[in-house]
């Protein structure tokens, strides 16, 4: 699948600092310091509705990771998926009397446009579940032959992963079994499915059903892939056995990333699958998580149509720390618009305080688990001084703009 178009990222003087990130598995902040190549997989959209501000916030978070790694001199290999076949997509298409392929293509195209206008650096590989089906089927067969998966004997052809084949199961989310059992059905799991060995066993392959799309699965029989194996296989195939960051929103902590890691680790014999499991907080509206199923969405494309500057959207989302669940409000956007206008005026000032100091300050803030509120505060302080005529460094406004562009992705 094609990703979206990228843009020039300015090169900054000197070299950025190693990035320290919170890892959900170890429950602490640790350096993410690969030697020279950094590998990141981010869980992308299920395209049954338009990109909302929650998706945008998560994508901006991992965009900052990529910007920090590049600034530190690393080569970044970044893969993102599109879950272009799954139950929610089929359910929405059915509800609206629409072809599921047409729906998926339209919403994916819109997502790409949204990402481009938000100046998200595109992934090296943007990969759909459908185009990955032959690879996924191969890996499910390996798990089956290895005894880590089993087929239900009810004639459906459904194949499940046996969580007892993953001795570390639970290490990524740090949840107790009771907590897992509670969350599993809320996030697409089917604990009560008859014939499963363990209620937490996740689906690997869904046998073909009347009226549902299916693909040839070779020895597996016709069907379609489960959700967690999709991400495990795409990441393994394009990034190798170990990755530096597995990313997504914190709604993916369990079961999605736990199960993906279990699948990948069983397939490769290497653990942990990801050195960092990084989760962005949920963006909500009116105290509720913004989600397609709740229908309380603010769409990026709606804001674009209303002529809201995408750079203000970006700044509004960066005003909160990526890990905190936070609300989208009209006031947040208004404050970001004001901030953007102030920064633009400051970038056009004839001189200002040291740009080099500002750059090092922003690098330090972002290297500390992406402290974007801290970085924004430094920019506010620099802008205030430049606008007040403090500092006589004539090159500073240009370096200010370059820093904000390269590290925060905000074009002034
Ligand atoms: N296709 C799967 C991942 S493989 C999926 O979760 N799709 S999604 O469309 O529901 O979400 C796309 C990405 O946005 C995921 O990383 C998800 O964790 C994140 N996300 C979803 N809702 C929100 C929200 N309200 N706030 C922040 N991030 C969100
Ligand atoms: Zn995923």
CSV table of C-alpha atoms and ligand atoms in Angstrom, one decimal:
chain,number,residue,atom,x,y,z
A,1,UNK,CA,0.0,0.0,0.0
A,2,UNK,CA,1.2,3.5,-0.7
A,3,UNK,CA,1.9,5.7,2.3
A,4,UNK,CA,1.4,9.5,2.1
A,5,UNK,CA,3.9,12.1,0.8
A,6,UNK,CA,6.6,13.3,3.1
A,7,UNK,CA,8.2,16.7,3.5
A,8,UNK,CA,11.6,18.1,4.0
A,9,UNK,CA,12.8,17.9,7.6
A,10,UNK,CA,15.4,20.6,8.4
A,11,UNK,CA,18.8,19.4,9.6
A,12,UNK,CA,19.7,20.9,12.9
A,13,UNK,CA,23.2,21.9,14.0
A,14,UNK,CA,24.9,19.4,16.4
A,15,UNK,CA,23.4,16.1,17.4
A,16,UNK,CA,20.3,15.2,19.3
A,17,UNK,CA,20.3,13.3,22.6
A,18,UNK,CA,19.4,9.7,23.1
A,19,UNK,CA,15.7,9.3,23.6
A,20,UNK,CA,14.4,7.9,26.9
A,21,UNK,CA,10.9,6.4,26.7
A,22,UNK,CA,8.4,4.8,29.1
A,23,UNK,CA,8.1,1.1,28.5
A,24,UNK,CA,4.8,-0.4,29.6
A,25,UNK,CA,6.4,-3.8,30.1
A,26,UNK,CA,9.0,-2.6,32.6
A,27,UNK,CA,6.8,0.2,33.8
A,28,UNK,CA,9.6,2.7,33.8
A,29,UNK,CA,11.5,5.1,31.6
A,30,UNK,CA,14.5,3.6,29.8
A,31,UNK,CA,16.9,4.6,27.0
A,32,UNK,CA,15.7,3.6,23.5
A,33,UNK,CA,19.3,3.7,22.2
A,34,UNK,CA,19.7,1.3,19.3
A,35,UNK,CA,23.2,1.3,17.8
A,36,UNK,CA,22.5,2.8,14.4
A,37,UNK,CA,19.2,1.6,13.1
A,38,UNK,CA,16.0,2.2,15.0
A,39,UNK,CA,13.0,-0.1,14.3
A,40,UNK,CA,9.4,1.0,15.1
A,41,UNK,CA,6.1,-0.6,14.4
A,42,UNK,CA,2.9,1.5,15.1
A,43,UNK,CA,-0.6,0.1,15.1
A,44,UNK,CA,-2.5,2.0,12.5
A,45,UNK,CA,-6.2,2.5,11.7
A,46,UNK,CA,-9.1,0.2,11.1
A,47,UNK,CA,-10.5,2.3,8.3
A,48,UNK,CA,-14.3,2.2,8.9
A,49,UNK,CA,-14.6,5.9,9.8
A,50,UNK,CA,-12.6,9.1,9.3
A,51,UNK,CA,-9.4,9.9,11.3
A,52,UNK,CA,-10.3,11.5,14.6
A,53,UNK,CA,-8.2,13.5,17.0
A,54,UNK,CA,-7.3,10.4,19.0
A,55,UNK,CA,-5.7,8.8,16.0
A,56,UNK,CA,-4.0,12.0,15.2
A,57,UNK,CA,-2.6,12.3,18.8
A,58,UNK,CA,-1.2,8.8,18.6
A,59,UNK,CA,0.4,9.3,15.2
A,60,UNK,CA,1.9,12.6,16.4
A,61,UNK,CA,3.4,10.8,19.4
A,62,UNK,CA,5.3,8.3,17.2
A,63,UNK,CA,6.2,11.1,14.8
A,64,UNK,CA,8.1,12.8,17.6
A,65,UNK,CA,9.9,9.5,18.3
A,66,UNK,CA,11.0,9.3,14.7
A,67,UNK,CA,12.1,13.0,14.7
A,68,UNK,CA,14.1,12.5,17.9
A,69,UNK,CA,15.8,9.4,16.6
A,70,UNK,CA,16.7,11.1,13.3
A,71,UNK,CA,18.1,14.1,15.1
A,72,UNK,CA,20.3,11.7,17.2
A,73,UNK,CA,21.7,10.4,13.9
A,74,UNK,CA,19.9,7.1,13.7
A,75,UNK,CA,18.4,5.6,10.6
A,76,UNK,CA,14.8,4.9,11.2
A,77,UNK,CA,12.9,2.0,9.9
A,78,UNK,CA,9.2,2.5,10.5
A,79,UNK,CA,6.3,0.3,9.6
A,80,UNK,CA,2.6,1.0,10.1
A,81,UNK,CA,-0.4,-1.2,9.3
A,82,UNK,CA,-3.9,-0.7,8.2
A,83,UNK,CA,-6.4,-3.3,9.5
A,84,UNK,CA,-8.3,-3.3,6.2
A,85,UNK,CA,-10.2,-6.5,7.1
A,86,UNK,CA,-11.8,-7.1,10.5
A,87,UNK,CA,-15.2,-7.3,12.1
A,88,UNK,CA,-15.7,-3.6,12.8
A,89,UNK,CA,-15.2,-2.8,9.1
A,90,UNK,CA,-17.6,-5.5,8.0
A,91,UNK,CA,-20.2,-4.4,10.6
A,92,UNK,CA,-20.1,-0.7,9.5
A,93,UNK,CA,-20.3,-1.7,5.8
A,94,UNK,CA,-23.3,-3.9,6.5
A,95,UNK,CA,-25.0,-1.2,8.6
A,96,UNK,CA,-24.5,1.4,5.8
A,97,UNK,CA,-25.2,-1.0,2.9
A,98,UNK,CA,-21.8,-0.3,1.5
A,99,UNK,CA,-19.1,-2.4,0.0
A,100,UNK,CA,-16.5,-3.0,2.7
A,101,UNK,CA,-13.6,-2.6,0.2
A,102,UNK,CA,-14.9,0.8,-0.9
A,103,UNK,CA,-15.4,1.9,2.7
A,104,UNK,CA,-11.8,0.8,3.6
A,105,UNK,CA,-10.3,2.5,0.6
A,106,UNK,CA,-12.1,5.8,1.1
A,107,UNK,CA,-11.2,6.1,4.8
A,108,UNK,CA,-7.6,5.0,4.2
A,109,UNK,CA,-7.3,7.7,1.5
A,110,UNK,CA,-8.7,10.3,3.9
A,111,UNK,CA,-6.3,9.2,6.7
A,112,UNK,CA,-3.3,9.6,4.3
A,113,UNK,CA,-4.4,13.2,3.5
A,114,UNK,CA,-4.9,13.9,7.2
A,115,UNK,CA,-1.4,12.6,8.0
A,116,UNK,CA,0.1,14.6,5.2
A,117,UNK,CA,-1.4,17.9,6.3
A,118,UNK,CA,-0.5,17.2,10.0
A,119,UNK,CA,3.1,16.7,8.7
A,120,UNK,CA,3.5,13.2,10.0
A,121,UNK,CA,6.7,11.7,8.5
A,122,UNK,CA,5.4,8.7,6.5
A,123,UNK,CA,6.4,5.2,7.4
A,124,UNK,CA,8.9,3.4,5.2
A,125,UNK,CA,6.2,0.6,4.7
A,126,UNK,CA,2.5,1.2,5.0
A,127,UNK,CA,0.9,-2.3,4.9
A,128,UNK,CA,-2.6,-3.6,4.7
A,129,UNK,CA,-3.8,-6.8,6.4
A,130,UNK,CA,-5.3,-8.0,3.2
A,131,UNK,CA,-2.1,-7.8,1.2
A,132,UNK,CA,-0.4,-9.7,4.1
A,133,UNK,CA,-2.8,-12.6,4.2
A,134,UNK,CA,-0.4,-15.2,2.5
A,135,UNK,CA,2.4,-14.3,5.0
A,136,UNK,CA,0.0,-14.4,7.9
A,137,UNK,CA,-1.4,-17.8,6.8
A,138,UNK,CA,2.2,-19.2,6.6
A,139,UNK,CA,2.9,-18.1,10.2
A,140,UNK,CA,-0.4,-19.5,11.5
A,141,UNK,CA,0.5,-22.8,10.0
A,142,UNK,CA,3.9,-22.7,11.7
A,143,UNK,CA,2.2,-22.1,15.0
A,144,UNK,CA,-0.2,-24.9,14.4
A,145,UNK,CA,2.6,-27.4,13.5
A,146,UNK,CA,4.6,-26.2,16.5
A,147,UNK,CA,1.7,-27.1,18.8
A,148,UNK,CA,1.2,-23.4,19.9
A,149,UNK,CA,-2.1,-23.2,18.1
A,150,UNK,CA,-5.1,-25.5,17.7
A,151,UNK,CA,-8.2,-25.8,15.6
A,152,UNK,CA,-11.6,-25.9,17.1
A,153,UNK,CA,-13.4,-29.1,16.3
A,154,UNK,CA,-16.8,-27.5,15.7
A,155,UNK,CA,-16.4,-27.4,11.9
A,156,UNK,CA,-15.9,-23.6,11.7
A,157,UNK,CA,-12.2,-23.9,10.8
A,158,UNK,CA,-11.3,-21.3,13.5
A,159,UNK,CA,-7.8,-21.5,14.8
A,160,UNK,CA,-6.7,-20.2,18.2
A,161,UNK,CA,-3.3,-19.5,19.8
A,162,UNK,CA,-2.7,-21.4,23.0
A,163,UNK,CA,-1.6,-18.9,25.6
A,164,UNK,CA,0.1,-21.7,27.6
A,165,UNK,CA,2.6,-21.7,24.7
A,166,UNK,CA,3.6,-18.2,25.9
A,167,UNK,CA,5.2,-18.6,29.3
A,168,UNK,CA,5.7,-14.8,29.6
A,169,UNK,CA,2.1,-14.0,28.8
A,170,UNK,CA,1.2,-10.9,30.8
A,171,UNK,CA,4.6,-9.4,31.0
A,172,UNK,CA,3.8,-6.6,28.5
A,173,UNK,CA,0.5,-5.4,30.1
A,174,UNK,CA,1.4,-6.3,33.8
A,175,UNK,CA,-2.3,-7.2,34.3
A,176,UNK,CA,-3.5,-9.9,36.7
A,177,UNK,CA,-5.4,-12.8,35.1
A,178,UNK,CA,-8.7,-11.4,36.6
A,179,UNK,CA,-8.0,-8.0,35.0
A,180,UNK,CA,-7.2,-9.7,31.7
A,181,UNK,CA,-10.5,-11.6,31.8
A,182,UNK,CA,-12.4,-8.4,32.4
A,183,UNK,CA,-10.8,-6.4,29.6
A,184,UNK,CA,-10.6,-9.2,27.0
A,185,UNK,CA,-14.2,-9.2,25.9
A,186,UNK,CA,-14.3,-5.4,25.8
A,187,UNK,CA,-11.4,-5.3,23.3
A,188,UNK,CA,-12.6,-7.8,20.7
A,189,UNK,CA,-11.8,-11.0,22.7
A,190,UNK,CA,-14.2,-14.0,23.0
A,191,UNK,CA,-13.6,-15.6,26.4
A,192,UNK,CA,-16.9,-17.6,26.3
A,193,UNK,CA,-16.3,-19.3,22.9
A,194,UNK,CA,-17.0,-23.0,23.4
A,195,UNK,CA,-14.1,-25.3,22.8
A,196,UNK,CA,-11.3,-22.9,23.6
A,197,UNK,CA,-8.6,-24.3,25.9
A,198,UNK,CA,-8.2,-21.1,27.8
A,199,UNK,CA,-10.8,-18.2,27.7
A,200,UNK,CA,-7.9,-15.8,26.9
A,201,UNK,CA,-6.7,-17.7,23.8
A,202,UNK,CA,-6.8,-15.2,21.0
A,203,UNK,CA,-8.1,-16.0,17.5
A,204,UNK,CA,-5.4,-16.5,14.8
A,205,UNK,CA,-7.5,-17.5,11.8
A,206,UNK,CA,-11.3,-17.3,11.3
A,207,UNK,CA,-12.6,-20.0,9.0
A,208,UNK,CA,-14.7,-18.8,6.0
A,209,UNK,CA,-18.3,-18.0,6.8
A,210,UNK,CA,-21.2,-17.6,4.4
A,211,UNK,CA,-21.6,-13.9,3.5
A,212,UNK,CA,-18.1,-12.9,4.8
A,213,UNK,CA,-15.0,-12.3,2.7
A,214,UNK,CA,-12.4,-15.0,2.9
A,215,UNK,CA,-9.1,-15.9,1.3
A,216,UNK,CA,-7.4,-19.2,0.5
A,217,UNK,CA,-5.4,-20.3,3.5
A,218,UNK,CA,-3.7,-23.4,2.0
A,219,UNK,CA,-3.6,-26.1,4.7
A,220,UNK,CA,-5.4,-23.8,7.1
A,221,UNK,CA,-8.5,-23.8,4.9
A,222,UNK,CA,-10.2,-20.6,3.6
A,223,UNK,CA,-10.7,-17.8,6.0
A,224,UNK,CA,-9.3,-14.5,7.3
A,225,UNK,CA,-6.7,-13.5,9.8
A,226,UNK,CA,-7.1,-12.6,13.5
A,227,UNK,CA,-6.1,-9.2,14.6
A,228,UNK,CA,-3.0,-9.7,16.8
A,229,UNK,CA,-1.3,-12.1,14.4
A,230,UNK,CA,-1.7,-9.4,11.6
A,231,UNK,CA,0.5,-7.0,13.5
A,232,UNK,CA,3.0,-9.6,14.7
A,233,UNK,CA,3.6,-10.9,11.1
A,234,UNK,CA,3.8,-7.5,9.4
A,235,UNK,CA,6.3,-6.3,12.0
A,236,UNK,CA,8.4,-9.5,11.8
A,237,UNK,CA,8.5,-9.6,8.0
A,238,UNK,CA,9.5,-6.0,7.5
A,239,UNK,CA,11.5,-5.2,10.6
A,240,UNK,CA,13.0,-8.5,11.8
A,241,UNK,CA,12.8,-10.5,15.0
A,242,UNK,CA,13.3,-7.7,17.5
A,243,UNK,CA,12.0,-4.2,17.3
A,244,UNK,CA,12.8,-1.1,19.3
A,245,UNK,CA,9.3,0.3,19.7
A,246,UNK,CA,5.9,-1.3,19.4
A,247,UNK,CA,3.5,1.6,19.5
A,248,UNK,CA,-0.1,2.5,19.7
A,249,UNK,CA,-2.8,4.0,22.0
A,250,UNK,CA,-3.1,2.6,25.5
A,251,UNK,CA,-6.3,0.8,24.4
A,252,UNK,CA,-3.9,-1.6,22.8
A,253,UNK,CA,-2.0,-2.5,26.0
A,254,UNK,CA,-4.1,-5.6,26.3
A,255,UNK,CA,-4.9,-7.9,24.6
A,256,UNK,CA,-3.5,-6.6,21.3
A,257,UNK,CA,0.1,-5.9,22.2
A,258,UNK,CA,0.3,-8.8,24.7
A,259,UNK,CA,-1.0,-11.3,22.1
A,260,UNK,CA,1.1,-9.8,19.3
A,261,UNK,CA,4.2,-10.2,21.4
A,262,UNK,CA,3.3,-13.7,22.4
A,263,UNK,CA,2.8,-14.7,18.7
A,264,UNK,CA,6.0,-13.1,17.6
A,265,UNK,CA,8.1,-14.5,20.5
A,266,UNK,CA,6.8,-18.0,19.9
A,267,UNK,CA,7.6,-17.7,16.1
A,268,UNK,CA,11.1,-16.4,16.6
A,269,UNK,CA,12.2,-17.8,20.0
A,270,UNK,CA,13.4,-14.3,20.8
A,271,UNK,CA,12.1,-12.2,23.7
A,272,UNK,CA,11.1,-9.5,24.2
A,273,UNK,CA,9.7,-8.9,20.8
A,274,UNK,CA,9.9,-5.1,21.5
A,275,UNK,CA,12.4,-3.4,23.7
A,276,UNK,CA,9.8,-0.7,24.4
A,277,UNK,CA,6.0,-1.0,24.4
A,278,UNK,CA,4.9,2.6,24.1
A,279,UNK,CA,1.3,3.7,24.6
A,280,UNK,CA,-0.2,7.0,24.0
A,281,UNK,CA,-3.1,8.3,26.2
A,282,UNK,CA,-6.7,8.4,25.0
A,283,UNK,CA,-8.1,11.6,23.7
A,284,UNK,CA,-11.6,12.1,24.8
A,285,UNK,CA,-14.5,14.5,24.4
A,286,UNK,CA,-16.9,15.3,27.2
A,287,UNK,CA,-15.2,12.9,29.6
A,288,UNK,CA,-15.4,9.9,27.2
A,289,UNK,CA,-12.7,8.2,25.1
A,290,UNK,CA,-13.1,9.4,21.6
A,291,UNK,CA,-14.1,6.3,19.7
A,292,UNK,CA,-16.0,5.3,16.6
A,293,UNK,CA,-18.4,3.1,18.5
A,294,UNK,CA,-19.3,5.9,21.0
A,295,UNK,CA,-19.9,8.4,18.1
A,296,UNK,CA,-18.3,11.3,19.9
A,297,UNK,CA,-15.7,12.0,17.3
A,298,UNK,CA,-13.9,15.2,16.2
A,299,UNK,CA,-12.5,14.5,12.8
A,300,UNK,CA,-9.3,15.9,11.5
A,301,UNK,CA,-10.9,16.3,8.0
A,302,UNK,CA,-13.8,18.3,9.6
A,303,UNK,CA,-11.3,20.7,11.1
A,304,UNK,CA,-9.5,21.0,7.8
A,305,UNK,CA,-12.8,21.7,6.0
A,306,UNK,CA,-13.4,24.4,8.6
A,307,UNK,CA,-10.0,25.9,7.6
A,308,UNK,CA,-8.4,25.2,11.0
A,309,UNK,CA,-4.6,25.3,10.5
A,310,UNK,CA,-3.3,21.7,10.9
A,311,UNK,CA,-0.3,23.2,12.7
A,312,UNK,CA,-2.7,24.5,15.4
A,313,UNK,CA,-4.2,21.0,15.7
A,314,UNK,CA,-0.8,19.6,16.1
A,315,UNK,CA,0.1,22.2,18.8
A,316,UNK,CA,-3.1,21.6,20.7
A,317,UNK,CA,-2.4,17.8,20.9
A,318,UNK,CA,1.2,18.5,21.9
A,319,UNK,CA,0.2,20.7,24.7
A,320,UNK,CA,-0.5,17.6,26.8
A,321,UNK,CA,1.9,14.8,27.6
A,322,UNK,CA,1.5,11.9,25.3
A,323,UNK,CA,0.9,9.4,28.0
A,324,UNK,CA,-1.9,11.2,29.7
A,325,UNK,CA,-5.5,10.6,28.8
A,326,UNK,CA,-6.8,14.0,28.0
A,327,UNK,CA,-9.7,15.9,26.6
A,328,UNK,CA,-10.1,17.8,23.3
A,329,UNK,CA,-11.9,21.1,23.9
A,330,UNK,CA,-12.6,24.2,21.9
A,331,UNK,CA,-10.5,26.2,24.4
A,332,UNK,CA,-7.5,23.9,23.8
A,333,UNK,CA,-7.7,24.6,20.1
A,334,UNK,CA,-8.2,28.3,20.6
A,335,UNK,CA,-5.1,28.4,22.9
A,336,UNK,CA,-3.1,26.5,20.3
A,337,UNK,CA,-4.2,29.0,17.5
A,338,UNK,CA,-3.0,31.9,19.6
A,339,UNK,CA,0.2,30.2,20.5
A,340,UNK,CA,0.9,29.4,16.8
A,341,UNK,CA,0.3,33.1,15.8
A,342,UNK,CA,2.6,34.2,18.6
A,343,UNK,CA,5.4,31.8,17.5
A,344,UNK,CA,5.0,33.0,13.9
A,345,UNK,CA,5.4,36.6,15.0
A,346,UNK,CA,8.4,35.7,17.0
A,347,UNK,CA,10.0,33.7,14.2
A,348,UNK,CA,9.7,36.9,12.1
A,349,UNK,CA,11.4,39.1,14.7
A,350,UNK,CA,14.7,40.7,13.7
A,351,UNK,CA,16.6,39.0,16.6
A,352,UNK,CA,16.1,37.1,19.8
A,353,UNK,CA,17.8,35.3,22.7
A,354,UNK,CA,20.2,32.4,21.8
A,355,UNK,CA,18.7,29.9,19.4
A,356,UNK,CA,21.4,27.3,20.2
A,357,UNK,CA,20.3,27.3,23.9
A,358,UNK,CA,16.7,27.0,22.8
A,359,UNK,CA,17.5,24.0,20.6
A,360,UNK,CA,19.4,22.2,23.3
A,361,UNK,CA,16.6,22.9,25.7
A,362,UNK,CA,14.0,21.4,23.4
A,363,UNK,CA,16.2,18.4,22.7
A,364,UNK,CA,16.6,17.8,26.4
A,365,UNK,CA,12.8,18.1,27.1
A,366,UNK,CA,11.8,15.7,24.3
A,367,UNK,CA,14.6,13.2,25.1
A,368,UNK,CA,13.0,12.9,28.5
A,369,UNK,CA,10.0,10.7,27.5
A,370,UNK,CA,8.8,13.2,25.0
A,371,UNK,CA,8.0,16.0,27.4
A,372,UNK,CA,6.2,18.1,24.8
A,373,UNK,CA,4.5,20.5,27.3
A,374,UNK,CA,8.1,21.3,28.6
A,375,UNK,CA,9.3,21.9,25.0
A,376,UNK,CA,6.3,24.2,24.3
A,377,UNK,CA,7.0,26.1,27.5
A,378,UNK,CA,10.6,26.8,26.3
A,379,UNK,CA,9.3,28.0,23.0
A,380,UNK,CA,6.7,30.2,24.7
A,381,UNK,CA,9.5,31.8,26.8
A,382,UNK,CA,11.8,32.3,23.8
A,383,UNK,CA,9.0,33.8,21.8
A,384,UNK,CA,8.0,36.2,24.6
A,385,UNK,CA,11.5,37.5,24.9
A,386,UNK,CA,12.0,37.8,21.1
A,387,UNK,CA,8.8,39.8,20.9
A,388,UNK,CA,9.8,42.0,23.8
A,389,UNK,CA,13.1,42.8,22.0
A,390,UNK,CA,15.2,40.8,24.4
A,391,UNK,CA,18.4,39.3,22.9
A,392,UNK,CA,20.4,40.5,19.9
A,393,UNK,CA,21.1,37.2,18.2
A,394,UNK,CA,20.1,37.8,14.5
A,395,UNK,CA,20.2,34.1,13.6
A,396,UNK,CA,18.1,33.0,16.5
A,397,UNK,CA,14.6,33.5,14.9
A,398,UNK,CA,15.6,31.2,12.0
A,399,UNK,CA,17.0,28.6,14.3
A,400,UNK,CA,13.9,28.9,16.5
A,401,UNK,CA,11.7,28.1,13.5
A,402,UNK,CA,13.9,25.3,12.3
A,403,UNK,CA,13.9,23.6,15.7
A,404,UNK,CA,10.2,23.8,16.0
A,405,UNK,CA,9.8,22.4,12.5
A,406,UNK,CA,12.3,19.6,12.8
A,407,UNK,CA,11.6,18.4,16.3
A,408,UNK,CA,7.9,19.3,16.9
A,409,UNK,CA,6.8,19.0,13.3
A,410,UNK,CA,5.2,22.5,13.4
A,411,UNK,CA,5.9,24.6,10.3
A,412,UNK,CA,5.8,28.3,11.2
B,1,LIG,N1,-6.1,-1.2,13.6
B,1,LIG,C1,-6.0,-1.3,15.0
B,1,LIG,C2,-4.6,-1.3,15.5
B,1,LIG,S1,-3.7,-2.7,14.7
B,1,LIG,C3,-6.7,-0.1,15.7
B,1,LIG,O1,-6.7,0.0,16.9
B,1,LIG,N2,-7.3,0.8,14.9
B,1,LIG,S2,-8.0,2.1,15.4
B,1,LIG,O2,-8.5,2.8,14.2
B,1,LIG,O3,-9.0,1.8,16.4
B,1,LIG,O4,-6.9,3.0,16.1
B,1,LIG,C4,-5.8,3.5,15.4
B,1,LIG,C5,-4.7,3.9,16.3
B,1,LIG,O5,-5.2,5.0,17.1
B,1,LIG,C6,-4.3,2.9,17.4
B,1,LIG,O6,-2.9,3.0,17.7
B,1,LIG,C7,-5.2,3.2,18.6
B,1,LIG,O7,-4.6,2.8,19.8
B,1,LIG,C8,-5.2,4.7,18.5
B,1,LIG,N3,-6.4,5.3,19.1
B,1,LIG,C9,-7.7,4.9,18.9
B,1,LIG,N4,-8.6,5.7,19.6
B,1,LIG,C10,-7.8,6.7,20.2
B,1,LIG,C11,-8.1,7.8,21.1
B,1,LIG,N5,-9.3,8.1,21.4
B,1,LIG,N6,-7.0,8.5,21.5
B,1,LIG,C12,-5.8,8.2,21.2
B,1,LIG,N7,-5.4,7.2,20.4
B,1,LIG,C13,-6.4,6.4,19.9
B,2,LIG,ZN1,-1.9,-3.6,15.7
